[in-house]
Amino acid sequence: MSDNGMRDIAIVSFAQRQQAAIPTESEVEFMVPLMAAAKDAVGLTQQDMGFTCSGSSDFLAGQAFSFVATIDGTGPVPPISESHVEQDGAWALYEAWVKLQCGDVDTAFIYSYGKSSPGSLRDVLATQMDPYYVAPLWPDAFAIEGIAARMLLESGKVSERQLAEIASRSRANAVSNPHAVRSELKTVDEILAEEYLADPLRPSDIPASADGGCAMVLAAGDRARELCDRPVWIRGIDHRIDAHTLGARDLTTAMSASIAADKVGVNDDKIDFAEIHAPFTTSHAVLTDALGLGEEVNINPSGGPLAAHTMMAAGHIRFGEAFERIARGDGDRAVVHATAGPVLQQNMVAVLEGE
Amino acid sequence: MGKERTAVIGVGQTKYASTRGDVSMAGLLREAAYRALEMAGKTWDEIDAVVMGKAPDFFEGVMMPEIYLAEALGCVGKPIMRVHTAGSVGGSTANVAASMVQSRVHETVLTIAWEKQSESNAMWALSLPQPFTTSVNAGAGGYFSPIMRRYMAMSGAPDLIGCMVAFKDRQHALKNPYAHLQQHDLTFEQVVESPMLWDPIRYSETCPSSDGACAMVFTNEAGGDAHDGPVAWIKGTAMRSESNSYGGRNMVSPAASEQCADDVFAQAGIHDRRKEIDAVEMYVPFSWYEPMWLESLGFAEKGQGWRMVEDGSTNLEGGDLPVNTSGGVLSTNAIGASGMVRFAESAMQVMGEAGEHQVDGCRTAFGHAYGGGAQYFAMWIVGATK
């Protein structure tokens, strides 16, 4: 038990796959090896899992009840205790964390996936908007972020050069990440020379769209210590949402991210690095401020979503990236963040610590 | 330290109808949420988190609608989650919301499930062509009818048991002002003579397509004790899933159904299911699923569930195990909400708040939902006392 009366819950294994497009495999086909890898790493089978939860989107799969096919990949025979969120897998992790806090199970299996390459994600995401007044105008996701980006630049909080620096740094960080789909080095001046894609956003400012997914095992207390050498404890986790109506909030800030960061005590101790789900350079800039991350914090050592962005798993993968880094000793305390909705509408923040 | 005792202190439903053209999706949800808050004596400020459920996003064509609905649900600055477990989703959503309180992560949570089917074409949404996959092209009735036929062959049940279930539920619906179908002049003969859709299921033995929402407010033990009004205490929650097709799968009584029931009855300390449960709200979108689930859930011996229908045991009037006194899914099916309605109606029974369809002296009630190819299950048991 920790000080706040919560159980100690840790990430004990993780597996991921991301590539620019996976054209010849279905979601079930590419998830089965990942599910197996995450379980094998800790020597567990599906029947050892106290609870299972997944995150995905029917709209990406182009099919109602799409997750019903993917559950077969877990091998749910005999039956399993299971649930699904129509959200990024970070929220599936949250549901499993709550279930573990209830105390009736000690292990949980979480997976998430998305395959956006068959469609145009920036157009598909327009269907997230207010269905009566906004979605019929079919505003694409880059255009909406472009509006927010223009407001951010005009607020003076950040410059186009600073955005290009974020993009350049992501590419450099991603060189060592085998799952990155965008890691060619570019200087700030090279990025600033790119044509606008959605004024003032350039191609390097937008997420590196990928297909893929991830799988993860959580365990409580001593069970976690039995399963791996260095469990990575979830010291705090919280999520909040902002207003949906773009005109009803200040797009140059992320109030909900700040509340969540405060709830989990992001700045109560030294942060070794952060993995934030910032799809755009602009969201990176806004989040750095909203989460109170100082200049000394290494943000997105994996390259982040600018290097590989698998819709519905990108937030979950931030947890996995932080787990792997801490598990191998490249840091002890990390901040993890996941987002959903247009312009950072919904935000989850967690603090992870090594054993 | 065990789980926190959790209480239902508010239930709210919309009037269900084939088309609720008078409200937007946001307006529909607010209608249910406000009624739940009013009964709970709570304001939005006192709600710590919202857990939302609904069936496929394609039904309304809105991707992840919790994003759009955040303001309407008073969520700005708060947590909101979205559960989706096929047809069982309303039940699963309630269970996930309950776990938010049981785990002591939150003190007071609002849960809500909904569907606005009039803003969509469900058959289109369920029939999107997929590469390398054969479409059933038969709808849910076509999928489930051979399983019902199998049950009839195994149990030797008389042909009109399904009609008896449908007629009973439609009579019960007349006592529930929120129910979609209000067929005052319906006769048993009309049910029997209605067109055969998917043999053995006739038109009057299947559910309607509804707009509607259902919400509940949950709170912790101290909140339940302090509540000035009716309370339903959650005695057990369980969810189980299994593969839709594997060799040896019993589609009449799936293993996931039986294991989920065993789990939830054990949590509630119930040994004689038929005697100790006073009211049942189960997910019956096609009439024959009532006798089938009575057996699968352990209320009847295998092959004997239909006898409870035949002798009136499941009727509100005179039955010892009244089933779906609200009218059930056969009278109202706002798909994403349907599971939560079962849970909410069971809570209303033990609160003594079910109005004309109240089961006299109801102390313990069972709520049930299923989904997918009868492969997803969510159940709970609620009681009038801790």
Short mmCIF file of N, CA, C and O in Angstrom, two decimals, chain A residues 1 5-6 57-65 67-68 71-72 76-87 91 94-95 97-98 101-102 104 124-125 127-132 239-245 248 255 259 312 340-342 345-346, chain B residues 1-3 23-25 48 55-59 61-64 66-68 70-71 75-87 96 99-100 102-106 116 119 125-126 128 130 239-244 246 255-256 259 372 375-376:
data_model
loop_
_atom_site.label_atom_id
_atom_site.label_comp_id
_atom_site.label_asym_id
_atom_site.label_seq_id
_atom_site.Cartn_x
_atom_site.Cartn_y
_atom_site.Cartn_z
N MET A 1 0.84 -1.21 0.00
CA MET A 1 0.00 0.00 0.00
C MET A 1 0.87 1.26 0.00
O MET A 1 1.85 1.35 0.73
N GLY A 5 -3.27 5.17 0.38
CA GLY A 5 -4.24 4.09 0.55
C GLY A 5 -4.46 3.27 -0.70
O GLY A 5 -5.23 2.32 -0.69
N MET A 6 -3.77 3.61 -1.79
CA MET A 6 -3.92 2.87 -3.03
C MET A 6 -2.95 1.68 -3.04
O MET A 6 -1.87 1.74 -2.42
N SER A 57 -10.77 1.60 -31.94
CA SER A 57 -11.87 2.40 -32.49
C SER A 57 -12.49 1.72 -33.70
O SER A 57 -11.80 1.37 -34.65
N ASP A 58 -13.82 1.57 -33.64
CA ASP A 58 -14.55 1.04 -34.79
C ASP A 58 -14.36 1.90 -36.04
O ASP A 58 -14.32 1.40 -37.15
N PHE A 59 -14.28 3.23 -35.84
CA PHE A 59 -14.17 4.11 -37.01
C PHE A 59 -12.87 3.87 -37.77
O PHE A 59 -12.84 4.01 -38.98
N LEU A 60 -11.80 3.53 -37.05
CA LEU A 60 -10.55 3.23 -37.76
C LEU A 60 -10.66 1.90 -38.47
O LEU A 60 -10.17 1.73 -39.59
N ALA A 61 -11.31 0.93 -37.83
CA ALA A 61 -11.42 -0.40 -38.43
C ALA A 61 -12.44 -0.41 -39.56
O ALA A 61 -12.45 -1.32 -40.39
N GLY A 62 -13.33 0.62 -39.59
CA GLY A 62 -14.36 0.66 -40.61
C GLY A 62 -15.42 -0.41 -40.41
O GLY A 62 -16.04 -0.87 -41.37
N GLN A 63 -15.62 -0.80 -39.16
CA GLN A 63 -16.51 -1.91 -38.87
C GLN A 63 -17.08 -1.78 -37.46
O GLN A 63 -16.34 -1.52 -36.53
N ALA A 64 -18.40 -1.96 -37.33
CA ALA A 64 -19.00 -1.95 -36.00
C ALA A 64 -18.54 -3.20 -35.23
O ALA A 64 -18.36 -4.26 -35.82
N PHE A 65 -18.39 -3.05 -33.92
CA PHE A 65 -17.98 -4.17 -33.05
C PHE A 65 -16.65 -4.79 -33.51
O PHE A 65 -16.44 -6.00 -33.40
N PHE A 67 -13.73 -4.79 -32.25
CA PHE A 67 -12.91 -5.41 -31.20
C PHE A 67 -13.33 -6.84 -30.90
O PHE A 67 -12.59 -7.59 -30.27
N VAL A 68 -14.55 -7.21 -31.33
CA VAL A 68 -15.04 -8.56 -31.07
C VAL A 68 -14.15 -9.59 -31.78
O VAL A 68 -13.94 -10.70 -31.28
N ILE A 71 -10.55 -9.79 -29.85
CA ILE A 71 -10.49 -10.47 -28.56
C ILE A 71 -10.08 -11.93 -28.74
O ILE A 71 -9.47 -12.53 -27.85
N ASP A 72 -10.42 -12.51 -29.90
CA ASP A 72 -10.03 -13.90 -30.13
C ASP A 72 -8.51 -14.08 -30.05
O ASP A 72 -8.02 -15.16 -29.74
N PRO A 76 -9.60 -16.40 -25.51
CA PRO A 76 -10.53 -16.32 -24.38
C PRO A 76 -11.35 -17.61 -24.20
O PRO A 76 -12.58 -17.57 -24.13
N VAL A 77 -10.68 -18.73 -24.16
CA VAL A 77 -11.32 -20.02 -23.91
C VAL A 77 -10.44 -20.77 -22.92
O VAL A 77 -9.28 -21.05 -23.25
N PRO A 78 -10.88 -21.09 -21.72
CA PRO A 78 -12.16 -20.73 -21.09
C PRO A 78 -12.36 -19.21 -21.02
O PRO A 78 -11.41 -18.44 -21.26
N PRO A 79 -13.58 -18.79 -20.66
CA PRO A 79 -13.91 -17.35 -20.66
C PRO A 79 -13.01 -16.54 -19.73
O PRO A 79 -12.46 -17.07 -18.76
N ILE A 80 -12.89 -15.26 -20.05
CA ILE A 80 -12.03 -14.36 -19.27
C ILE A 80 -12.84 -13.18 -18.75
O ILE A 80 -13.88 -12.83 -19.33
N SER A 81 -12.34 -12.58 -17.69
CA SER A 81 -12.91 -11.33 -17.18
C SER A 81 -12.32 -10.21 -18.02
O SER A 81 -11.11 -10.00 -18.01
N GLU A 82 -13.20 -9.49 -18.76
CA GLU A 82 -12.66 -8.66 -19.83
C GLU A 82 -13.53 -7.43 -20.06
O GLU A 82 -14.73 -7.45 -19.80
N SER A 83 -12.91 -6.37 -20.58
CA SER A 83 -13.64 -5.15 -20.93
C SER A 83 -12.91 -4.43 -22.05
O SER A 83 -11.79 -4.79 -22.41
N HIS A 84 -13.56 -3.40 -22.60
CA HIS A 84 -12.99 -2.67 -23.73
C HIS A 84 -13.41 -1.21 -23.64
O HIS A 84 -14.55 -0.91 -23.28
N VAL A 85 -12.48 -0.31 -23.95
CA VAL A 85 -12.83 1.10 -24.05
C VAL A 85 -12.70 1.53 -25.49
O VAL A 85 -11.78 1.10 -26.19
N GLU A 86 -13.63 2.36 -25.94
CA GLU A 86 -13.53 2.92 -27.30
C GLU A 86 -12.69 4.19 -27.19
O GLU A 86 -13.16 5.30 -27.44
N GLN A 87 -11.47 4.01 -26.72
CA GLN A 87 -10.56 5.12 -26.42
C GLN A 87 -9.14 4.62 -26.64
O GLN A 87 -8.92 3.43 -26.88
N TRP A 91 -6.55 4.56 -21.61
CA TRP A 91 -7.75 4.50 -20.77
C TRP A 91 -8.12 3.05 -20.44
O TRP A 91 -8.71 2.79 -19.41
N TYR A 94 -6.08 2.50 -17.55
CA TYR A 94 -6.69 3.14 -16.38
C TYR A 94 -7.81 2.26 -15.82
O TYR A 94 -7.91 2.06 -14.60
N GLU A 95 -8.65 1.72 -16.70
CA GLU A 95 -9.73 0.84 -16.22
C GLU A 95 -9.15 -0.37 -15.49
O GLU A 95 -9.65 -0.78 -14.44
N TRP A 97 -6.22 -0.50 -14.01
CA TRP A 97 -5.62 -0.01 -12.76
C TRP A 97 -6.69 0.12 -11.67
O TRP A 97 -6.50 -0.28 -10.52
N VAL A 98 -7.88 0.63 -12.05
CA VAL A 98 -8.99 0.73 -11.09
C VAL A 98 -9.42 -0.65 -10.64
O VAL A 98 -9.64 -0.89 -9.45
N GLN A 101 -7.09 -1.89 -8.20
CA GLN A 101 -7.28 -1.18 -6.92
C GLN A 101 -8.42 -1.78 -6.11
O GLN A 101 -8.44 -1.68 -4.89
N CYS A 102 -9.40 -2.40 -6.80
CA CYS A 102 -10.52 -3.03 -6.09
C CYS A 102 -10.03 -4.21 -5.26
O CYS A 102 -10.71 -4.63 -4.32
N ASP A 104 -9.59 -7.43 -6.09
CA ASP A 104 -9.99 -8.81 -6.37
C ASP A 104 -9.10 -9.51 -7.38
O ASP A 104 -9.22 -10.73 -7.55
N VAL A 124 -11.12 11.26 -41.18
CA VAL A 124 -11.90 10.41 -40.27
C VAL A 124 -12.12 11.13 -38.94
O VAL A 124 -13.21 11.09 -38.36
N LEU A 125 -11.09 11.83 -38.46
CA LEU A 125 -11.19 12.49 -37.16
C LEU A 125 -12.22 13.63 -37.15
O LEU A 125 -12.66 14.05 -36.08
N THR A 127 -15.16 13.27 -37.82
CA THR A 127 -16.39 12.69 -37.28
C THR A 127 -16.41 12.70 -35.75
O THR A 127 -17.41 12.33 -35.15
N GLN A 128 -15.31 13.15 -35.13
CA GLN A 128 -15.31 13.33 -33.67
C GLN A 128 -15.94 14.66 -33.28
O GLN A 128 -16.24 14.87 -32.10
N MET A 129 -16.10 15.54 -34.23
CA MET A 129 -16.55 16.89 -33.89
C MET A 129 -18.05 16.92 -33.62
O MET A 129 -18.78 15.98 -33.98
N ASP A 130 -18.53 18.00 -33.01
CA ASP A 130 -19.95 18.19 -32.75
C ASP A 130 -20.75 17.80 -34.00
O ASP A 130 -20.59 18.39 -35.07
N PRO A 131 -21.63 16.78 -33.86
CA PRO A 131 -22.24 16.19 -35.06
C PRO A 131 -23.29 17.06 -35.74
O PRO A 131 -23.66 16.78 -36.88
N TYR A 132 -23.77 18.08 -35.05
CA TYR A 132 -24.83 18.91 -35.65
C TYR A 132 -24.29 20.17 -36.31
O TYR A 132 -24.76 20.58 -37.36
N HIS A 239 -6.99 11.49 -15.10
CA HIS A 239 -7.33 12.03 -16.43
C HIS A 239 -8.50 12.99 -16.33
O HIS A 239 -9.35 12.85 -15.44
N ARG A 240 -8.53 13.96 -17.20
CA ARG A 240 -9.53 15.03 -17.18
C ARG A 240 -9.89 15.41 -18.61
O ARG A 240 -9.14 15.13 -19.53
N ILE A 241 -11.01 16.10 -18.75
CA ILE A 241 -11.39 16.53 -20.11
C ILE A 241 -11.72 18.02 -20.11
O ILE A 241 -12.19 18.56 -19.10
N ASP A 242 -11.48 18.67 -21.23
CA ASP A 242 -11.85 20.06 -21.45
C ASP A 242 -13.13 20.11 -22.27
O ASP A 242 -13.61 19.09 -22.76
N ALA A 243 -13.63 21.31 -22.44
CA ALA A 243 -14.80 21.52 -23.29
C ALA A 243 -14.48 21.09 -24.72
O ALA A 243 -13.32 21.18 -25.16
N HIS A 244 -15.49 20.62 -25.43
CA HIS A 244 -15.29 20.21 -26.82
C HIS A 244 -15.33 21.41 -27.76
O HIS A 244 -14.53 21.53 -28.68
N THR A 245 -16.27 22.29 -27.50
CA THR A 245 -16.45 23.45 -28.37
C THR A 245 -15.17 24.27 -28.41
O THR A 245 -14.70 24.74 -27.37
N ALA A 248 -15.04 27.54 -26.78
CA ALA A 248 -15.36 27.59 -25.35
C ALA A 248 -14.13 27.40 -24.48
O ALA A 248 -14.24 27.29 -23.28
N MET A 255 -6.07 23.08 -19.90
CA MET A 255 -6.50 23.13 -18.50
C MET A 255 -6.61 21.73 -17.91
O MET A 255 -6.18 21.47 -16.79
N ILE A 259 -4.73 20.07 -14.55
CA ILE A 259 -5.41 19.52 -13.37
C ILE A 259 -4.87 18.11 -13.09
O ILE A 259 -4.54 17.78 -11.95
N MET A 312 -5.09 5.38 -31.36
CA MET A 312 -5.71 4.50 -30.37
C MET A 312 -4.69 3.75 -29.51
O MET A 312 -5.06 3.13 -28.52
N ALA A 340 -6.67 12.68 -26.08
CA ALA A 340 -7.72 12.32 -27.03
C ALA A 340 -8.51 13.57 -27.39
O ALA A 340 -8.53 14.53 -26.63
N GLY A 341 -9.15 13.51 -28.54
CA GLY A 341 -9.99 14.62 -28.97
C GLY A 341 -9.19 15.71 -29.65
O GLY A 341 -7.96 15.72 -29.62
N PRO A 342 -9.90 16.66 -30.28
CA PRO A 342 -9.21 17.72 -31.01
C PRO A 342 -8.48 18.66 -30.06
O PRO A 342 -8.99 19.00 -28.99
N GLN A 345 -8.05 17.90 -26.12
CA GLN A 345 -9.26 18.08 -25.31
C GLN A 345 -9.25 17.22 -24.05
O GLN A 345 -9.64 17.65 -22.98
N GLN A 346 -8.81 15.97 -24.18
CA GLN A 346 -8.84 15.06 -23.04
C GLN A 346 -7.40 14.64 -22.73
O GLN A 346 -6.65 14.30 -23.65
N MET B 1 -7.89 -4.72 3.48
CA MET B 1 -8.94 -3.73 3.16
C MET B 1 -9.69 -4.21 1.91
O MET B 1 -9.12 -4.35 0.85
N GLY B 2 -10.97 -4.53 2.12
CA GLY B 2 -11.77 -5.01 0.99
C GLY B 2 -12.28 -3.86 0.15
O GLY B 2 -11.88 -2.71 0.32
N LYS B 3 -13.14 -4.21 -0.76
CA LYS B 3 -13.73 -3.20 -1.63
C LYS B 3 -14.67 -2.28 -0.85
O LYS B 3 -15.31 -2.71 0.10
N VAL B 23 -35.02 16.23 -29.17
CA VAL B 23 -33.75 16.51 -28.49
C VAL B 23 -32.56 16.08 -29.36
O VAL B 23 -32.66 15.15 -30.16
N SER B 24 -31.44 16.76 -29.16
CA SER B 24 -30.17 16.33 -29.75
C SER B 24 -29.65 15.16 -28.93
O SER B 24 -30.24 14.79 -27.90
N MET B 25 -28.52 14.59 -29.34
CA MET B 25 -27.91 13.55 -28.52
C MET B 25 -27.57 14.10 -27.13
O MET B 25 -27.84 13.46 -26.12
N ASP B 48 -17.80 13.22 -9.22
CA ASP B 48 -16.34 13.19 -9.37
C ASP B 48 -15.90 12.70 -10.74
O ASP B 48 -14.79 12.99 -11.18
N ALA B 55 -23.26 1.48 -27.71
CA ALA B 55 -22.89 0.48 -28.70
C ALA B 55 -22.16 1.17 -29.86
O ALA B 55 -21.69 2.28 -29.70
N PRO B 56 -21.98 0.53 -31.02
CA PRO B 56 -21.03 1.07 -32.00
C PRO B 56 -21.23 2.54 -32.38
O PRO B 56 -22.36 2.99 -32.56
N ASP B 57 -20.11 3.25 -32.52
CA ASP B 57 -20.14 4.64 -32.94
C ASP B 57 -20.81 4.81 -34.30
O ASP B 57 -21.38 5.86 -34.59
N PHE B 58 -20.76 3.78 -35.12
CA PHE B 58 -21.37 3.87 -36.45
C PHE B 58 -22.89 4.03 -36.37
O PHE B 58 -23.52 4.44 -37.33
N PHE B 59 -23.48 3.68 -35.20
CA PHE B 59 -24.93 3.81 -35.09
C PHE B 59 -25.39 5.26 -35.24
O PHE B 59 -26.47 5.52 -35.72
N GLY B 61 -22.86 7.63 -36.19
CA GLY B 61 -21.86 8.25 -37.06
C GLY B 61 -21.00 9.27 -36.34
O GLY B 61 -20.44 10.17 -36.97
N VAL B 62 -20.88 9.17 -35.02
CA VAL B 62 -20.03 10.07 -34.26
C VAL B 62 -18.92 9.24 -33.63
O VAL B 62 -19.17 8.33 -32.86
N MET B 63 -17.68 9.58 -33.98
CA MET B 63 -16.53 8.83 -33.46
C MET B 63 -16.24 9.29 -32.03
O MET B 63 -16.06 10.47 -31.79
N MET B 64 -16.20 8.34 -31.09
CA MET B 64 -15.90 8.64 -29.69
C MET B 64 -16.75 9.81 -29.17
O MET B 64 -16.22 10.88 -28.82
N GLU B 66 -18.10 10.69 -26.53
CA GLU B 66 -17.88 11.28 -25.21
C GLU B 66 -17.12 12.59 -25.32
O GLU B 66 -17.26 13.49 -24.48
N ILE B 67 -16.32 12.69 -26.39
CA ILE B 67 -15.57 13.92 -26.65
C ILE B 67 -16.55 15.09 -26.87
O ILE B 67 -16.42 16.15 -26.26
N TYR B 68 -17.54 14.85 -27.72
CA TYR B 68 -18.55 15.88 -28.01
C TYR B 68 -19.47 16.13 -26.82
O TYR B 68 -19.93 17.24 -26.58
N ALA B 70 -18.90 15.95 -23.59
CA ALA B 70 -18.27 16.30 -22.31
C ALA B 70 -18.97 17.47 -21.62
O ALA B 70 -19.26 17.41 -20.42
N GLU B 71 -19.27 18.52 -22.37
CA GLU B 71 -19.89 19.69 -21.74
C GLU B 71 -21.31 19.38 -21.28
O GLU B 71 -21.72 19.74 -20.18
N CYS B 75 -18.83 17.60 -17.52
CA CYS B 75 -17.53 16.95 -17.32
C CYS B 75 -16.33 17.88 -17.41
O CYS B 75 -15.21 17.43 -17.18
N VAL B 76 -16.52 19.11 -17.80
CA VAL B 76 -15.35 19.96 -18.03
C VAL B 76 -14.50 20.01 -16.76
O VAL B 76 -15.00 20.34 -15.69
N GLY B 77 -13.23 19.63 -16.90
CA GLY B 77 -12.32 19.58 -15.75
C GLY B 77 -12.40 18.28 -14.97
O GLY B 77 -11.74 18.11 -13.96
N LYS B 78 -13.23 17.34 -15.46
CA LYS B 78 -13.41 16.07 -14.75
C LYS B 78 -12.99 14.89 -15.62
O LYS B 78 -12.84 15.02 -16.82
N PRO B 79 -12.91 13.71 -15.00
CA PRO B 79 -12.65 12.50 -15.79
C PRO B 79 -13.92 11.99 -16.45
O PRO B 79 -15.00 12.03 -15.85
N ILE B 80 -13.78 11.51 -17.68
CA ILE B 80 -14.86 10.78 -18.34
C ILE B 80 -14.23 9.61 -19.08
O ILE B 80 -13.15 9.74 -19.67
N MET B 81 -14.88 8.48 -18.99
CA MET B 81 -14.42 7.27 -19.70
C MET B 81 -15.53 6.74 -20.56
O MET B 81 -16.70 6.94 -20.28
N ARG B 82 -15.17 5.98 -21.57
CA ARG B 82 -16.15 5.43 -22.50
C ARG B 82 -15.94 3.92 -22.66
O ARG B 82 -14.90 3.50 -23.17
N VAL B 83 -16.91 3.15 -22.22
CA VAL B 83 -16.84 1.69 -22.31
C VAL B 83 -17.59 1.22 -23.55
O VAL B 83 -18.59 1.83 -23.94
N HIS B 84 -17.10 0.17 -24.18
CA HIS B 84 -17.82 -0.43 -25.31
C HIS B 84 -17.56 -1.93 -25.31
O HIS B 84 -16.47 -2.37 -25.66
N THR B 85 -18.56 -2.70 -24.91
CA THR B 85 -18.42 -4.16 -24.92
C THR B 85 -19.61 -4.78 -25.66
O THR B 85 -20.29 -5.65 -25.13
N ALA B 86 -19.88 -4.31 -26.87
CA ALA B 86 -20.99 -4.82 -27.70
C ALA B 86 -22.31 -4.66 -26.92
O ALA B 86 -22.45 -3.74 -26.13
N GLY B 87 -23.25 -5.57 -27.12
CA GLY B 87 -24.59 -5.39 -26.54
C GLY B 87 -24.62 -5.40 -25.03
O GLY B 87 -25.55 -4.89 -24.40
N VAL B 96 -18.10 -0.93 -14.51
CA VAL B 96 -16.86 -0.15 -14.50
C VAL B 96 -17.04 1.09 -13.61
O VAL B 96 -16.16 1.42 -12.80
N SER B 99 -16.82 0.17 -10.09
CA SER B 99 -15.45 -0.11 -9.65
C SER B 99 -14.71 1.18 -9.30
O SER B 99 -13.78 1.17 -8.50
N MET B 100 -15.14 2.31 -9.90
CA MET B 100 -14.51 3.60 -9.57
C MET B 100 -14.73 3.94 -8.09
O MET B 100 -13.88 4.55 -7.44
N GLN B 102 -15.87 1.41 -5.75
CA GLN B 102 -15.41 0.24 -4.98
C GLN B 102 -13.91 0.32 -4.70
O GLN B 102 -13.42 -0.17 -3.69
N SER B 103 -13.16 0.89 -5.65
CA SER B 103 -11.69 0.99 -5.51
C SER B 103 -11.27 2.18 -4.66
O SER B 103 -10.09 2.35 -4.38
N ARG B 104 -12.23 3.03 -4.32
CA ARG B 104 -12.00 4.27 -3.57
C ARG B 104 -11.24 5.31 -4.40
O ARG B 104 -10.68 6.26 -3.86
N VAL B 105 -11.22 5.14 -5.71
CA VAL B 105 -10.61 6.15 -6.57
C VAL B 105 -11.50 7.39 -6.59
O VAL B 105 -11.02 8.52 -6.60
N HIS B 106 -12.82 7.18 -6.60
CA HIS B 106 -13.77 8.30 -6.54
C HIS B 106 -14.85 8.01 -5.50
O HIS B 106 -15.12 6.86 -5.19
N LYS B 116 -29.12 6.62 -29.90
CA LYS B 116 -30.13 7.43 -30.60
C LYS B 116 -30.23 6.85 -32.00
O LYS B 116 -29.69 7.39 -32.97
N GLU B 119 -31.05 8.49 -35.51
CA GLU B 119 -30.10 9.30 -36.27
C GLU B 119 -29.14 8.41 -37.06
O GLU B 119 -27.99 8.77 -37.28
N ALA B 125 -24.92 0.18 -40.46
CA ALA B 125 -23.77 0.23 -39.57
C ALA B 125 -23.22 -1.17 -39.28
O ALA B 125 -22.02 -1.35 -39.11
N LEU B 126 -24.12 -2.14 -39.24
CA LEU B 126 -23.69 -3.51 -38.92
C LEU B 126 -23.29 -4.29 -40.17
O LEU B 126 -22.89 -5.44 -40.06
N LEU B 128 -21.21 -3.09 -42.84
CA LEU B 128 -20.12 -2.53 -43.64
C LEU B 128 -19.25 -3.67 -44.16
O LEU B 128 -18.81 -4.52 -43.41
N GLN B 130 -16.30 -6.00 -45.26
CA GLN B 130 -14.91 -6.13 -44.83
C GLN B 130 -14.18 -7.07 -45.79
O GLN B 130 -14.73 -8.10 -46.18
N MET B 239 -18.11 -9.66 -15.04
CA MET B 239 -18.08 -9.61 -16.50
C MET B 239 -17.28 -10.81 -17.01
O MET B 239 -16.28 -11.18 -16.42
N ARG B 240 -17.75 -11.40 -18.10
CA ARG B 240 -17.01 -12.49 -18.73
C ARG B 240 -17.15 -12.38 -20.24
O ARG B 240 -18.21 -11.99 -20.75
N SER B 241 -16.09 -12.77 -20.94
CA SER B 241 -16.10 -12.79 -22.40
C SER B 241 -15.50 -14.09 -22.88
O SER B 241 -14.63 -14.66 -22.21
N GLU B 242 -15.98 -14.56 -24.02
CA GLU B 242 -15.36 -15.74 -24.63
C GLU B 242 -15.36 -15.57 -26.14
O GLU B 242 -16.03 -14.69 -26.68
N SER B 243 -14.63 -16.43 -26.80
CA SER B 243 -14.57 -16.39 -28.26
C SER B 243 -15.95 -16.73 -28.83
O SER B 243 -16.69 -17.51 -28.24
N ASN B 244 -16.26 -16.12 -29.97
CA ASN B 244 -17.58 -16.36 -30.57
C ASN B 244 -17.70 -17.75 -31.17
O ASN B 244 -18.79 -18.29 -31.25
N TYR B 246 -15.71 -21.55 -31.31
CA TYR B 246 -14.64 -22.52 -31.10
C TYR B 246 -15.31 -23.87 -30.94
O TYR B 246 -16.48 -23.96 -30.57
N ALA B 255 -20.41 -20.85 -21.86
CA ALA B 255 -19.60 -20.98 -20.64
C ALA B 255 -19.41 -19.62 -19.96
O ALA B 255 -19.42 -19.53 -18.73
N ALA B 256 -19.26 -18.58 -20.77
CA ALA B 256 -19.06 -17.25 -20.18
C ALA B 256 -20.28 -16.82 -19.37
O ALA B 256 -20.15 -16.17 -18.34
N GLN B 259 -20.25 -18.94 -16.05
CA GLN B 259 -19.18 -18.54 -15.13
C GLN B 259 -19.42 -17.15 -14.55
O GLN B 259 -19.13 -16.88 -13.38
N GLY B 372 -22.47 -9.25 -28.40
CA GLY B 372 -21.72 -9.98 -29.42
C GLY B 372 -22.54 -11.18 -29.85
O GLY B 372 -23.76 -11.14 -29.90
N GLN B 375 -21.52 -13.76 -26.37
CA GLN B 375 -20.18 -14.09 -25.90
C GLN B 375 -19.65 -13.08 -24.86
O GLN B 375 -18.60 -13.31 -24.27
N TYR B 376 -20.38 -11.97 -24.69
CA TYR B 376 -20.01 -10.95 -23.69
C TYR B 376 -21.11 -10.90 -22.64
O TYR B 376 -22.29 -10.80 -23.00
#
